[in-house]
mmCIF file of C-alpha atoms in Angstrom:
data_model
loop_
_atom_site.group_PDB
_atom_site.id
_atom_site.type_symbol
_atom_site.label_atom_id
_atom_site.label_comp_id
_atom_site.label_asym_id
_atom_site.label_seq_id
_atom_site.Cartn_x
_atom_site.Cartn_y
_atom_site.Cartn_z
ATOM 1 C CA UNK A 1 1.171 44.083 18.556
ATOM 2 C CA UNK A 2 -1.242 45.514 16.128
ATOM 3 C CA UNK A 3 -4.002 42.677 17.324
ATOM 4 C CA UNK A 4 -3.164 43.657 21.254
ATOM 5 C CA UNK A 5 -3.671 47.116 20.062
ATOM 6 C CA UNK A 6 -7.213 46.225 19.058
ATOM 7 C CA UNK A 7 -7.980 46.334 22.846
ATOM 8 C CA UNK A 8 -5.131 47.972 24.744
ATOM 9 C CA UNK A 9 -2.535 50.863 23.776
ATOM 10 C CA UNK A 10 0.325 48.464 23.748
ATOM 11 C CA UNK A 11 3.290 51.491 24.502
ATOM 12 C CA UNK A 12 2.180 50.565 28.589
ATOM 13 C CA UNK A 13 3.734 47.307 28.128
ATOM 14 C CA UNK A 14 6.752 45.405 27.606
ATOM 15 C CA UNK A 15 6.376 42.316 25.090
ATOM 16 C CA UNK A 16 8.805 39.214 24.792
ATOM 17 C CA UNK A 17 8.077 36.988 22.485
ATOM 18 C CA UNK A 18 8.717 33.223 21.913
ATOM 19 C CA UNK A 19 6.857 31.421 18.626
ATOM 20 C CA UNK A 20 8.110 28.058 18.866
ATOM 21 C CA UNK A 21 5.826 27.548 15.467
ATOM 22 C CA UNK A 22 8.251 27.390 12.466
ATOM 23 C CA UNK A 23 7.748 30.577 10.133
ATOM 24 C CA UNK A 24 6.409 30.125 6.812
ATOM 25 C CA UNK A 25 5.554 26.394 6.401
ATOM 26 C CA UNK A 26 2.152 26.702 6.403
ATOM 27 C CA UNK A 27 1.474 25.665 10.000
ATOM 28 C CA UNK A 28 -0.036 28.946 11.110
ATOM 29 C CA UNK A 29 2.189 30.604 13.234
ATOM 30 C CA UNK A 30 1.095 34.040 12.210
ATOM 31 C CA UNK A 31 -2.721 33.328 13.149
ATOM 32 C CA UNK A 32 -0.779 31.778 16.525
ATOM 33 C CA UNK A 33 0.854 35.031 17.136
ATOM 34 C CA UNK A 34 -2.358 37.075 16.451
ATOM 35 C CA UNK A 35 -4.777 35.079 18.340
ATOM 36 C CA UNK A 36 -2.485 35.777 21.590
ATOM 37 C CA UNK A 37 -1.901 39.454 20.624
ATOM 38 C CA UNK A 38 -6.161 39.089 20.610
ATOM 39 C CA UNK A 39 -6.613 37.522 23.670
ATOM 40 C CA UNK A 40 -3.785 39.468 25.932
ATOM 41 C CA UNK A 41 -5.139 42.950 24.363
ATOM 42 C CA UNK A 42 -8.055 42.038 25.574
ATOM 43 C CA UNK A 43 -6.754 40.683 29.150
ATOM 44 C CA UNK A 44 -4.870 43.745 29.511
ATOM 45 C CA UNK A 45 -8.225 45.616 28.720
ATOM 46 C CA UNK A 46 -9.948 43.830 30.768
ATOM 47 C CA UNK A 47 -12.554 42.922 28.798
ATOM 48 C CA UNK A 48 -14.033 39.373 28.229
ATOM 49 C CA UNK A 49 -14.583 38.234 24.755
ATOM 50 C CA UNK A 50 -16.136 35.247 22.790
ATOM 51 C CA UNK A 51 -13.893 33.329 20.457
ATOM 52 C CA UNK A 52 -16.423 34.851 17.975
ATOM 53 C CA UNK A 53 -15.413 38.400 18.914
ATOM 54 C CA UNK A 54 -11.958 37.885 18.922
ATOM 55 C CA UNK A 55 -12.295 36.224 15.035
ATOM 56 C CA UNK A 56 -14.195 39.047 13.713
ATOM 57 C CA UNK A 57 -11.780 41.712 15.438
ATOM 58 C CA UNK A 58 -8.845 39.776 13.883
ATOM 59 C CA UNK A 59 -9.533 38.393 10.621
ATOM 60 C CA UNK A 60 -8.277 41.667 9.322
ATOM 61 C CA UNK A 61 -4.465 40.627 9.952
ATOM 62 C CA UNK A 62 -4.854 37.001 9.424
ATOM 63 C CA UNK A 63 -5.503 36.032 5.236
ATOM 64 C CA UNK A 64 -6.339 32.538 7.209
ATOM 65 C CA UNK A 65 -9.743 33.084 8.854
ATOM 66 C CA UNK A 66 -9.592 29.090 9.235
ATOM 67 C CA UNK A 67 -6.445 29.227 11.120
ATOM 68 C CA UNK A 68 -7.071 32.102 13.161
ATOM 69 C CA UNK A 69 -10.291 30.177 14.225
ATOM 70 C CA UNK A 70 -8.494 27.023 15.498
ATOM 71 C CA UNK A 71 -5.809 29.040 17.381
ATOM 72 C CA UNK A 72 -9.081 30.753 18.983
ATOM 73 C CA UNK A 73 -11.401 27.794 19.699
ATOM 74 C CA UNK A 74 -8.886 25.338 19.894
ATOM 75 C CA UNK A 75 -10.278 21.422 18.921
ATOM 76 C CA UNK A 76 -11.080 20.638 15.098
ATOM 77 C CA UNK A 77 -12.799 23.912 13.374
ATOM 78 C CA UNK A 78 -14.812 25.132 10.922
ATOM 79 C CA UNK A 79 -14.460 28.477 9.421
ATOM 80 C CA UNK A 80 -16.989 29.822 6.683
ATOM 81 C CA UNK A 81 -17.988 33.570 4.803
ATOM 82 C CA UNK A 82 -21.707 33.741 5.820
ATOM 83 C CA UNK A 83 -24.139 35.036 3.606
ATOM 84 C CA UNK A 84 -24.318 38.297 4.766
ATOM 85 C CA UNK A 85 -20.002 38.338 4.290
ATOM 86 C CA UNK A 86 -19.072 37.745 8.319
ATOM 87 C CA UNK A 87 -16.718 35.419 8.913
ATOM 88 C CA UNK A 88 -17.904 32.717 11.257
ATOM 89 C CA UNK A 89 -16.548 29.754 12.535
ATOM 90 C CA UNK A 90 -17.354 26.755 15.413
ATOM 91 C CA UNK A 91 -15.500 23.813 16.720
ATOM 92 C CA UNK A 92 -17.331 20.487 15.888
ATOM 93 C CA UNK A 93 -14.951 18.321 17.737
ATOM 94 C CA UNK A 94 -11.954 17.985 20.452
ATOM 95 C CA UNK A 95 -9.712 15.346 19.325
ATOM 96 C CA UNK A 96 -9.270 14.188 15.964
ATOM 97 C CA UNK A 97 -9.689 10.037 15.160
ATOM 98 C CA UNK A 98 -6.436 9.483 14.492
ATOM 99 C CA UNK A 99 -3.255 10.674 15.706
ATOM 100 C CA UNK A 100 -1.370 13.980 14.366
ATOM 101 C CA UNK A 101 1.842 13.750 11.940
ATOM 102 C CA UNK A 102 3.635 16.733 11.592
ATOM 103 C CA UNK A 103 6.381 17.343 8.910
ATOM 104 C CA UNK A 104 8.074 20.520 8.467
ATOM 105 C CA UNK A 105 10.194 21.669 5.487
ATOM 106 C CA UNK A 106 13.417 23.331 5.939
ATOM 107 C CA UNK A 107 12.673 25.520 3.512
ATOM 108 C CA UNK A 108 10.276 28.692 4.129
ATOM 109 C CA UNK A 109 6.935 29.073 2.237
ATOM 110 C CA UNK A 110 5.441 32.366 1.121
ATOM 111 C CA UNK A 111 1.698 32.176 1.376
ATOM 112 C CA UNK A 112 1.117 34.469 -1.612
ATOM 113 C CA UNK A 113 3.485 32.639 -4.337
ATOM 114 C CA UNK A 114 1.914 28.976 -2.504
ATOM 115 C CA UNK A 115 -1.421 30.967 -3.639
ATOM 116 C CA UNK A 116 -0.055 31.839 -6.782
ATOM 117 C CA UNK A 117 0.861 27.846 -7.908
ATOM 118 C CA UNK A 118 -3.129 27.324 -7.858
ATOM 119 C CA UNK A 119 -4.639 27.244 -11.050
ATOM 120 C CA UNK A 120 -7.656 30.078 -11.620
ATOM 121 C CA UNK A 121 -10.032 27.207 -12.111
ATOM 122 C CA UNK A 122 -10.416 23.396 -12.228
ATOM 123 C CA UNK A 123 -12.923 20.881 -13.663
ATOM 124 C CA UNK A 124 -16.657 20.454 -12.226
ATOM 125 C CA UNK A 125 -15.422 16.809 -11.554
ATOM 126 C CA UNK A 126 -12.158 17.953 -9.245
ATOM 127 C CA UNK A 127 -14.612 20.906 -7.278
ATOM 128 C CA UNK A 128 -17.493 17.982 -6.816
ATOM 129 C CA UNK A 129 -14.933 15.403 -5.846
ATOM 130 C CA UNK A 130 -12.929 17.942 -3.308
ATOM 131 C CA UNK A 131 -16.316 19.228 -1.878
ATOM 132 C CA UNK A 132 -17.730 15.614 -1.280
ATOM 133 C CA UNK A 133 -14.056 15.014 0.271
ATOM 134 C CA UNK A 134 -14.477 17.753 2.734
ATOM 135 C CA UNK A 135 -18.024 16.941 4.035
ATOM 136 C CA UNK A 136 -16.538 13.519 4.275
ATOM 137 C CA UNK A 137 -13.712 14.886 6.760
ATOM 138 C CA UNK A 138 -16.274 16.720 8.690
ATOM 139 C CA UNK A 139 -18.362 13.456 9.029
ATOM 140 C CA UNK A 140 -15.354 11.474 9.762
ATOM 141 C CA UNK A 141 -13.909 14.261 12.743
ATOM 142 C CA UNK A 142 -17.209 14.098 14.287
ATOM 143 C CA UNK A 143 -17.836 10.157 14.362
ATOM 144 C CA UNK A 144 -14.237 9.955 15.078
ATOM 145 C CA UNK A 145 -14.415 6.941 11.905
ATOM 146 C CA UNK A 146 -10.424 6.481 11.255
ATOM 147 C CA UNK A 147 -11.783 4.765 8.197
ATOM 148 C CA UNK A 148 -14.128 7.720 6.665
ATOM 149 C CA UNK A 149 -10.912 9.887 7.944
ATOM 150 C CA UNK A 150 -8.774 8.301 5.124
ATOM 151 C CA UNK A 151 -11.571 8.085 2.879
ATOM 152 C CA UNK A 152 -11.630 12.114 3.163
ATOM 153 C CA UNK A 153 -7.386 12.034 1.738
ATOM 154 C CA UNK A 154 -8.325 13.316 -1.339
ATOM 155 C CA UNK A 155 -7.895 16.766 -2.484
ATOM 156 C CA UNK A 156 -8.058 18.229 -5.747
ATOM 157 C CA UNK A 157 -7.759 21.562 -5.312
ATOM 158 C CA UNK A 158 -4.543 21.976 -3.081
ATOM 159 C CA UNK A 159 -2.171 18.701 -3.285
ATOM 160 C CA UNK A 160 -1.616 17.777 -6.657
ATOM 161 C CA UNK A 161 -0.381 21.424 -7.347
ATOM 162 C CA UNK A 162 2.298 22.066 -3.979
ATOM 163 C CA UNK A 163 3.097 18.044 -3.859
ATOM 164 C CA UNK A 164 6.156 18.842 -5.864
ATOM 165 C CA UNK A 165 7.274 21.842 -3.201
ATOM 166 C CA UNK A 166 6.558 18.956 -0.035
ATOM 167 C CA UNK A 167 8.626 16.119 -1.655
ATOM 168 C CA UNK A 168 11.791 17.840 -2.505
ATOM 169 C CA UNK A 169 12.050 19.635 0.530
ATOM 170 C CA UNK A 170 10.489 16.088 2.722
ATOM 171 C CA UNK A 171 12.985 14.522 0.721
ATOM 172 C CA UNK A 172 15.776 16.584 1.834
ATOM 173 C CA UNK A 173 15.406 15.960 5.642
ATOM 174 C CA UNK A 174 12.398 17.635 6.829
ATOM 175 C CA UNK A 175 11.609 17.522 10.530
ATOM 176 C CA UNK A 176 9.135 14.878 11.106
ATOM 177 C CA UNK A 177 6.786 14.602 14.580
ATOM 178 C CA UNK A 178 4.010 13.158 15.753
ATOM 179 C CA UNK A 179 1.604 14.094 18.344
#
């Protein structure tokens, strides 16, 4: 509501709302809700807006500007702090090489304590081997290369400090699906 509100005094409408994204499990179903609140504001406005527009307006709500940005463009996306401290973000493909696996915990995740699990710093060697990794999964989304794709499977930054939290709670029955 606060995103439609952005655009449109949401007390002249009636909302019902369905997320059919499960809640806290890191699969962006709050940058799902805000990105509609963004776009029907702005229908109900009546004004027309650029993905672009609609990221700047709602980065505020969303700690996720990279998940905000795919539930905007839609497709594989990029998100990125430019130099002047604007968020900006593009879509550099439609479809992904491979398909989609989806597994989803039963238990909930809080972003913040998820956050919090990170170390404050890691070795030059785990940043240079992460960053080469992610140009790698740019290169592979945009050749659509299945084998770059699991080439770019190797984060240092993220996974070896939450693959404890996935395995017990995989482990315990997870729902598993594929797209």
């Amino acid at each position: 509501l606060q995103a439609f509100a952005l655009f449109a005094p949401p007390d002249r409408y009636r909302f019902s709302f369905v997320n059919r994204i499960p809640l806290e499990r890191g699969l962006g179903s709050s940058a799902a809700a805000i990105a509609l609140g963004l776009v029907a504001g702005a229908a109900a406005a009546g004004r027309e807006t650029r993905p672009d527009d609609l990221l700047a307006a709602g980065v505020r709500f969303e700690g996720h500007a990279d998940n905000l940005a795919a539930a905007l463009y839609g497709g594989v996306t990029l998100a990125w702090i430019g130099k002047g401290g604007g968020t900006h973000a593009t879509r550099i493909a439609d479809t992904m090489p491979l398909a989609a696996v989806l597994v989803v915990p039963h238990e909930r995740t809080n972003t913040a304590s998820s956050r919090n699990g990170l170390p404050a710093s890691v070795t030059h060697a785990d940043a240079a081997a992460t960053a080469g990794a992610a140009a790698l999964l740019g290169a592979a989304i945009v050749s659509g290369s299945a084998t770059l794709l699991r080439e770019a499977f190797q984060d240092r930054l993220h996974e070896p400090f939450r693959a404890h939290r996935c395995t017990t709670s995989c482990a315990s029955g997870g729902r598993r699906s594929t797209s």
